Structure formats: C-alpha cells, structure tokens
mmCIF file of C-alpha atoms in Angstrom:
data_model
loop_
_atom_site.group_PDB
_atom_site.id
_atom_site.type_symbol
_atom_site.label_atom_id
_atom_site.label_comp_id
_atom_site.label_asym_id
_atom_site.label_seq_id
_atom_site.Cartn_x
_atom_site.Cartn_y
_atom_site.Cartn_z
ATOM 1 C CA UNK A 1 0.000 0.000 0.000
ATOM 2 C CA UNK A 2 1.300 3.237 0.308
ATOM 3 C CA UNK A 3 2.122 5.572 3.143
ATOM 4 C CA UNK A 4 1.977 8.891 2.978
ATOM 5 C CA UNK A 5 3.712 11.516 5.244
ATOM 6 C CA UNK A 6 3.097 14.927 5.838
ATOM 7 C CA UNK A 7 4.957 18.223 7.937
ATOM 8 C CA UNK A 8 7.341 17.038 10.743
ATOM 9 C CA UNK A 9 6.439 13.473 10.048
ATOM 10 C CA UNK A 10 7.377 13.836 6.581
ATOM 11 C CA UNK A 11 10.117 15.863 7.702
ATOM 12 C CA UNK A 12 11.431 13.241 10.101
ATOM 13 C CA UNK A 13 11.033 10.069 7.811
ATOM 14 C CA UNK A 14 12.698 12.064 5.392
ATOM 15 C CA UNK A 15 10.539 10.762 2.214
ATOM 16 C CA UNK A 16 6.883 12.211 1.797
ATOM 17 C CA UNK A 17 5.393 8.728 0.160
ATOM 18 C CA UNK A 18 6.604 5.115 -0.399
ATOM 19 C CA UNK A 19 5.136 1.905 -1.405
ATOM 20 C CA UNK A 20 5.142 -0.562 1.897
ATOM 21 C CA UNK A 21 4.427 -4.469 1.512
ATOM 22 C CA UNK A 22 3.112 -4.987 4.292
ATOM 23 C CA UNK A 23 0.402 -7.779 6.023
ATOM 24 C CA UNK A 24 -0.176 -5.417 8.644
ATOM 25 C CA UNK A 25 -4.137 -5.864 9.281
ATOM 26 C CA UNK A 26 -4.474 -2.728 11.286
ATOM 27 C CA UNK A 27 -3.006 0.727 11.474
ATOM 28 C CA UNK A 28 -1.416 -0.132 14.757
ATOM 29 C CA UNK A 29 0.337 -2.899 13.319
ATOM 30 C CA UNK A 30 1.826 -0.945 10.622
ATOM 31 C CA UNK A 31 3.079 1.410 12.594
ATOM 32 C CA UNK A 32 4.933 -1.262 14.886
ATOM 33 C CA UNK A 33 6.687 -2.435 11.561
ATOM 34 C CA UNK A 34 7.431 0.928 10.670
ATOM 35 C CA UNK A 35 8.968 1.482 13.988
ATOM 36 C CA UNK A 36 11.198 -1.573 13.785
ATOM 37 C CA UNK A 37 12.618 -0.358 10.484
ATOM 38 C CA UNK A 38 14.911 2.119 11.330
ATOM 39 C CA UNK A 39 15.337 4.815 13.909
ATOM 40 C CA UNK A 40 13.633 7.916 11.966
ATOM 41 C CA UNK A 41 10.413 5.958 11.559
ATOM 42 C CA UNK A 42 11.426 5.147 15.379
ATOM 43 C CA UNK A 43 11.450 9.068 16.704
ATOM 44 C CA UNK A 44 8.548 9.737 13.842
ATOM 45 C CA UNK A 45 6.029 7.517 15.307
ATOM 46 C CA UNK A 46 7.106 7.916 19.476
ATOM 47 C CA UNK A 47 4.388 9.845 20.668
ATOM 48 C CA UNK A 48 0.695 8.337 18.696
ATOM 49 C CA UNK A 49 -0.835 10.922 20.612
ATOM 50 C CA UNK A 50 1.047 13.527 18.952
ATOM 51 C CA UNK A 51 -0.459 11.808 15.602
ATOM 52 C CA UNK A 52 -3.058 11.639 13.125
ATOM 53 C CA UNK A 53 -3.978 9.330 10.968
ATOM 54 C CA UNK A 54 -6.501 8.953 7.553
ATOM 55 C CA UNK A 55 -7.128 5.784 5.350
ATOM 56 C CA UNK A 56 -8.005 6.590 1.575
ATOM 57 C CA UNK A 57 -8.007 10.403 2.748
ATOM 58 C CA UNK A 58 -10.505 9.679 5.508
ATOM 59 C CA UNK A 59 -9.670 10.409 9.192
ATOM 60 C CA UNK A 60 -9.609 7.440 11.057
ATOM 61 C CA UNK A 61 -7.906 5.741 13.966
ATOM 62 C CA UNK A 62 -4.903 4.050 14.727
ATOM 63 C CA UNK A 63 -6.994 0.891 16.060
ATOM 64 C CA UNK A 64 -8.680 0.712 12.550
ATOM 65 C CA UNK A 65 -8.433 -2.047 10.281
ATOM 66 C CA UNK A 66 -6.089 -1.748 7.147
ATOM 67 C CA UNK A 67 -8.668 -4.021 4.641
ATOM 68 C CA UNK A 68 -8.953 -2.880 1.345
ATOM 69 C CA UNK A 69 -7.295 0.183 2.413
ATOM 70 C CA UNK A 70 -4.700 1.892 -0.577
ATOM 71 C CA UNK A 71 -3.476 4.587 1.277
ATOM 72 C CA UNK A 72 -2.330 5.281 4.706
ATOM 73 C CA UNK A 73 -1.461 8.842 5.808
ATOM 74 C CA UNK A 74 0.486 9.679 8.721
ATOM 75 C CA UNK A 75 0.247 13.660 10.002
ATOM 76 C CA UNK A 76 0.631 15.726 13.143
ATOM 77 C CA UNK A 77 -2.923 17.281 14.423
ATOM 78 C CA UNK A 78 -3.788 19.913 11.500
ATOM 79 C CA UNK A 79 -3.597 23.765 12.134
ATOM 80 C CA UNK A 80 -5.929 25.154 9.030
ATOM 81 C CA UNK A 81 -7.784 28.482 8.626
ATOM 82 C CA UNK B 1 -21.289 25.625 -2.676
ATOM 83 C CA UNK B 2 -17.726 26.156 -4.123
ATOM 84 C CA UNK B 3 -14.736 24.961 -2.472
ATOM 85 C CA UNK B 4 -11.458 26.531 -3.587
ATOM 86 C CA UNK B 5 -7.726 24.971 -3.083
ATOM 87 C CA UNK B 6 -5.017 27.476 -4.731
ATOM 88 C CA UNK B 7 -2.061 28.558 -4.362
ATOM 89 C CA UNK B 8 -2.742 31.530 -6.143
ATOM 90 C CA UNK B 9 -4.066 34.917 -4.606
ATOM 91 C CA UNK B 10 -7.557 35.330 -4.454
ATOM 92 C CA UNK B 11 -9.618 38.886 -4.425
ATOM 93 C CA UNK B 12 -11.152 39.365 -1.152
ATOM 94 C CA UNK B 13 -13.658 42.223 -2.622
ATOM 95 C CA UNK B 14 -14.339 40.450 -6.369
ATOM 96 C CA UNK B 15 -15.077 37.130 -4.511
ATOM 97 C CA UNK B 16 -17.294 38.470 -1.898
ATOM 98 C CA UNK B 17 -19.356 40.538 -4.205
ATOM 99 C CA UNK B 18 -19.754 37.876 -6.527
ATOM 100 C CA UNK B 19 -20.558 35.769 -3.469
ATOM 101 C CA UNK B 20 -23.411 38.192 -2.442
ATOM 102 C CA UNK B 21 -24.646 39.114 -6.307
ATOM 103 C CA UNK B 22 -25.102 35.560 -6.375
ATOM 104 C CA UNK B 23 -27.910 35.095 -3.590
ATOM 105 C CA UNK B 24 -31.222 36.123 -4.883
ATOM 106 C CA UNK B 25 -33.341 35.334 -2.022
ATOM 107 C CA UNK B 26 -31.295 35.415 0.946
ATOM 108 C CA UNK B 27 -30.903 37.986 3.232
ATOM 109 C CA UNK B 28 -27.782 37.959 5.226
ATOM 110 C CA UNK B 29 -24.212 36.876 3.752
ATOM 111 C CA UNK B 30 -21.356 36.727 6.027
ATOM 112 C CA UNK B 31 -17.500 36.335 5.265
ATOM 113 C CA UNK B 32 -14.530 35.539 7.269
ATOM 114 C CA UNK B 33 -11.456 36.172 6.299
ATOM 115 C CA UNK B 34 -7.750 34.663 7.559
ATOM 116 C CA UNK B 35 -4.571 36.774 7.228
ATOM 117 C CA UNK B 36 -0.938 35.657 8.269
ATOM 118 C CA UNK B 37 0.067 37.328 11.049
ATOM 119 C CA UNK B 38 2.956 38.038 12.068
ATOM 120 C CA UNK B 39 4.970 36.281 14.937
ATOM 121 C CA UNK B 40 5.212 38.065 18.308
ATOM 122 C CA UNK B 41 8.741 39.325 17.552
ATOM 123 C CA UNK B 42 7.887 40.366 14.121
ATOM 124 C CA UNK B 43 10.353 38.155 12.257
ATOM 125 C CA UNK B 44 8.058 36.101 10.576
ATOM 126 C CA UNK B 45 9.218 36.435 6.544
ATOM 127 C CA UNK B 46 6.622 33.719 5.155
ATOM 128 C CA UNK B 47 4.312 31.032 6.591
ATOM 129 C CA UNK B 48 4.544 27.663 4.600
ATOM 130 C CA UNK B 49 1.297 26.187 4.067
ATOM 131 C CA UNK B 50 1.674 22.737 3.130
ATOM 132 C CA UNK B 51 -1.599 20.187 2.218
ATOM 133 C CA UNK B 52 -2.898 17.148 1.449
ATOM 134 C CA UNK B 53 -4.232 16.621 -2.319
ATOM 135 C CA UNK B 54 -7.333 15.106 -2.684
ATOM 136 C CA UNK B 55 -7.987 15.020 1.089
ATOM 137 C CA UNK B 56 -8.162 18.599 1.428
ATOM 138 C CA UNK B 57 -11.386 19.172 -0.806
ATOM 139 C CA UNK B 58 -12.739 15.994 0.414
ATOM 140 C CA UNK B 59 -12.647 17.359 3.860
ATOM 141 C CA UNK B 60 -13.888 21.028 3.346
ATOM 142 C CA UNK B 61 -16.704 19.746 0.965
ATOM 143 C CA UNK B 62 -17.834 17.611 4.110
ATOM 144 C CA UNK B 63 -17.381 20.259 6.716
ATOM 145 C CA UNK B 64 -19.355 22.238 4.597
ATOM 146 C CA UNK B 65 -22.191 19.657 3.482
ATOM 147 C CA UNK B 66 -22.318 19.467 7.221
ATOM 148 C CA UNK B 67 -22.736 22.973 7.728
ATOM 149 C CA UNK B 68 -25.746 23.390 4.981
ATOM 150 C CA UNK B 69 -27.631 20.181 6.554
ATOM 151 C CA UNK B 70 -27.595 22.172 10.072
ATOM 152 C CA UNK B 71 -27.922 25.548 9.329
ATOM 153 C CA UNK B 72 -30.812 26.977 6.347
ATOM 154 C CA UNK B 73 -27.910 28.399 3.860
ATOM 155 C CA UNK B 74 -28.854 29.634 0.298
ATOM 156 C CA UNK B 75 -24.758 28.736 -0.318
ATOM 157 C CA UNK B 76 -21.239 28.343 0.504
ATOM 158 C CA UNK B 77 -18.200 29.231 -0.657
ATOM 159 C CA UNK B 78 -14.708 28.370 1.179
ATOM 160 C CA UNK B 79 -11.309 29.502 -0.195
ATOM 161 C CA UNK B 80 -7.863 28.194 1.279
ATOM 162 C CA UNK B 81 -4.338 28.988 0.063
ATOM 163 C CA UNK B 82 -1.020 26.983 0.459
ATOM 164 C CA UNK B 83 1.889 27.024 -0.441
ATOM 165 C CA UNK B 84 4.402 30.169 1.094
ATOM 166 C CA UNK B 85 2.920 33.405 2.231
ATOM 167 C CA UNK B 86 3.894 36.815 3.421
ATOM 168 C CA UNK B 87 2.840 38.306 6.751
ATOM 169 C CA UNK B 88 -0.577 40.391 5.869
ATOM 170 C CA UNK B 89 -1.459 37.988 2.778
ATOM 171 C CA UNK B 90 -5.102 36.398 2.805
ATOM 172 C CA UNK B 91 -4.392 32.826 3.532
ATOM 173 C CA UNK B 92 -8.217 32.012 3.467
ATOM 174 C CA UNK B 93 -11.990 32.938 3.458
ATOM 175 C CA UNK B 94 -15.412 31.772 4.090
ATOM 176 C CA UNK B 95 -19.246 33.101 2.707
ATOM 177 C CA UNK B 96 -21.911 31.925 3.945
ATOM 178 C CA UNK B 97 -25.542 33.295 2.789
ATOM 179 C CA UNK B 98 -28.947 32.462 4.734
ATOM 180 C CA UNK B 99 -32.339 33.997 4.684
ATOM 181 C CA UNK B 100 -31.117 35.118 8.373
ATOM 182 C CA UNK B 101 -28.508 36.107 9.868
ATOM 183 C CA UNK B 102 -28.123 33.999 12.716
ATOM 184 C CA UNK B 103 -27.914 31.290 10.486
ATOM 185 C CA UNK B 104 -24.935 32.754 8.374
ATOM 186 C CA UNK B 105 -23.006 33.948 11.276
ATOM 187 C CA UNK B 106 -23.275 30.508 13.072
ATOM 188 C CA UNK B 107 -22.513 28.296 9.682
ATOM 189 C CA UNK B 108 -19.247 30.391 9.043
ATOM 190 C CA UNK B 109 -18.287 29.658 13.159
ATOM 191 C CA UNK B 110 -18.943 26.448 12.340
ATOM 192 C CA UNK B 111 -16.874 26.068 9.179
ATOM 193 C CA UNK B 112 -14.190 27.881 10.748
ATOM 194 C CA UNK B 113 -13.922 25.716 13.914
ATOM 195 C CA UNK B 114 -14.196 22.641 11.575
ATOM 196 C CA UNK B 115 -11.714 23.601 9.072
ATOM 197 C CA UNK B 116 -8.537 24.834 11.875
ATOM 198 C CA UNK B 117 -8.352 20.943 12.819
ATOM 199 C CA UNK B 118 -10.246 18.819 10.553
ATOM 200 C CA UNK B 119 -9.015 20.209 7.221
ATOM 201 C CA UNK B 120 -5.351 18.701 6.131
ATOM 202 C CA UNK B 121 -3.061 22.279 6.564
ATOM 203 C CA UNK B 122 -0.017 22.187 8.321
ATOM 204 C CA UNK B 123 1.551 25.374 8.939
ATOM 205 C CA UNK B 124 5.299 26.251 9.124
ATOM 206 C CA UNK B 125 6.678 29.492 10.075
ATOM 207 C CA UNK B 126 9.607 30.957 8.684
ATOM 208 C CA UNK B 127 12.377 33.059 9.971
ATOM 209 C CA UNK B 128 15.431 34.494 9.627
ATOM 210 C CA UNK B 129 16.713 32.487 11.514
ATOM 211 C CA UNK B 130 14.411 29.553 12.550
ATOM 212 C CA UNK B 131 11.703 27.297 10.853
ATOM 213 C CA UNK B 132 9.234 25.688 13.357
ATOM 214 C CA UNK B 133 5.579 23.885 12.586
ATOM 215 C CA UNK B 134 2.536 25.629 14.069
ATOM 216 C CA UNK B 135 1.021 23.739 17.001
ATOM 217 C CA UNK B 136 -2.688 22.870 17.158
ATOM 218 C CA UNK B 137 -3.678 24.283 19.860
ATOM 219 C CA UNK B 138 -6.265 22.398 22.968
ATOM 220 C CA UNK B 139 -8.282 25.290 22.400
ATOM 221 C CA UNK B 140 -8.509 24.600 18.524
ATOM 222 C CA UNK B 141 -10.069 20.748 19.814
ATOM 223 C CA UNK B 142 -12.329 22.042 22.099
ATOM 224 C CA UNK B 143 -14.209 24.462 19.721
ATOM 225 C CA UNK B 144 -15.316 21.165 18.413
ATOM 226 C CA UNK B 145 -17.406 20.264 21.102
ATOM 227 C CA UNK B 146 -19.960 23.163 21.397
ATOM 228 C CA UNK B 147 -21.436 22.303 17.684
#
C-alpha cells in the first residue's frame, strides 16, 4: 500500500510517500513495523498521541483495520484556517 | 457551494461581491477572512502552508455539506491557500448566505472551527533564523465540542 507523510512526520522520515508491503491488518500494526525499520520511523512515530492518521483520505484511527485500504497517511494534528 | 484549493491569490472584494450578487433570495451573507500574522517578535518572513491533495477538498466539501444540513444556507463558498505566504497575505476565506442572519453567522463559526483541525493544513513558520511547525492548539479541539 502506500504511506503517505506529511509536515514534521514527513520531515522526520525524510521521504513524503513510499510503497510498503506490508500484512499489517491494522493501522497499529503498521506502525509497529514501521517502527522496527529504522530509527527515523522510530522518533517519527514515538508519541501516537502527537499523531493523526486517515485511510483513503478519511480520518480514522490508529486501532482501525487496514482491509482494502490503498493509502495510509500519517500527520501531526492539523492547524488550518 | 464552491470549495477553492489554490495557491494563487484570491480577491477578497471580487469574490465576496460575486458571493453576495449571487444570492437572490437570501438575506444575510457573512465572510470571514484569515490573514498571516505576524509572529510576536515580528520576524516572521513567510508562513509555509503545506496540504494534502485530494484530502483537502474531500474534507472542506464535508465540513461544509455538514454545515448546509444544520444551518438553512442559500450557499457556501470556502477559499484556502497553500503554499508560502507573506505576513498580511489572505491565507483564506469563508461566505456563507442564509435567509437570516443567525444562520450565516453561526454556519461560518462552524466552518471555521471545523476547518482549523479537521481540514489537512499544516503550517510552518519561517524566519530568519528559525523554521518551526505551528502547534494545534487544545483550544482549537475544544471548539469542536460546542457544535
């Protein structure tokens, strides 16, 4: 699927999309793999709470299944208007 | 309704008068408009604005599908920039138009509290010297809850 970053998490990771093969059946579970990659995914995804995330450019949550899902976005809260 | 993502300028005075030449039976029409302000210290040289294609209109056409299913509006009309701006450029506006005022006043709250942390922006803000992402702010959350 692919993951999408965006701001400081963009910033961090250092990439703002890439394709993931992943079996990860929820958003949680992804982000565990992610973690265990390297380091900057590590210090990227420390603090969930200080994250948002939206599945085919929906908000959702981080306990939310990944079925059928094509793209995974990963941003800090938003600060529009 | 008409839901605008540019990068370009927009014309605060040509939009909203097209906005209000529009309505034909309404009788109140209000607009909001967001300017980049400077920082406290007055070093701010741009703000970045940086989006989420796709997602963005997605999530202002919902905010403001929800808005015309609470409140009785003849229309809508949202505008938001990214991309880099200078302090005292329009970053964004709102219209709303209702047979009442009430109405149009509360729907343009509404789209305003809706679109600071449920619309994919990110701001950045750019020094001299310094380049730090805008916080959301509790406050910004907590609007939420009185709609």
């Amino acid at each position: 699927m692919d993951v999408v970053y965006f701001a400081w998490v963009r910033e961090r990771i250092g990439l703002p999309k890439e394709r993931v093969d992943t079996e990860a059946s929820s958003v949680m579970e992804l982000v565990e793999e992610l973690r265990a990659r390297e380091d900057r995914y590590a210090i990227a995804f420390s603090d969930l709470s200080a994250l948002r995330v939206a599945l085919d450019q929906e908000l959702s949550d981080f306990d939310a299944s990944l079925s059928g899902v094509r793209e995974v976005a990963f941003f800090p809260p938003m600060t529009g208007g | 309704m008409r839901i605008l993502v540019q990068e370009a300028a927009f014309d605060l005075g040509a939009e909203s008068n097209a906005f209000a030449e529009a309505q034909s039976n309404m009788g109140a029409v209000v607009t909001f408009t967001g300017i980049v302000r400077n920082n406290v210290e007055g070093t701010l040289q741009s703000m970045r604005i940086e989006h989420y294609p796709g997602m963005t209109e997605k999530a202002l056409t919902k905010i403001a599908e929800e808005a015309s299913s609470r409140w009785d509006l003849g229309d809508v009309l949202v505008i938001h920039r990214y991309g880099d701006l200078e302090p005292g450029e329009l970053i964004m506006m709102v219209a709303t138009a209702s047979k009442h005022r009430v109405h149009a006043f509360e729907a343009a709250e509404f789209l305003m509290d809706f679109l600071k942390s449920r619309a994919p922006f990110w701001k950045k803000e750019i020094t001299s010297d310094s380049a730090e992402w805008v916080a959301a702010k509790d406050t910004d959350e907590d609007a939420l809850k009185r709609w």
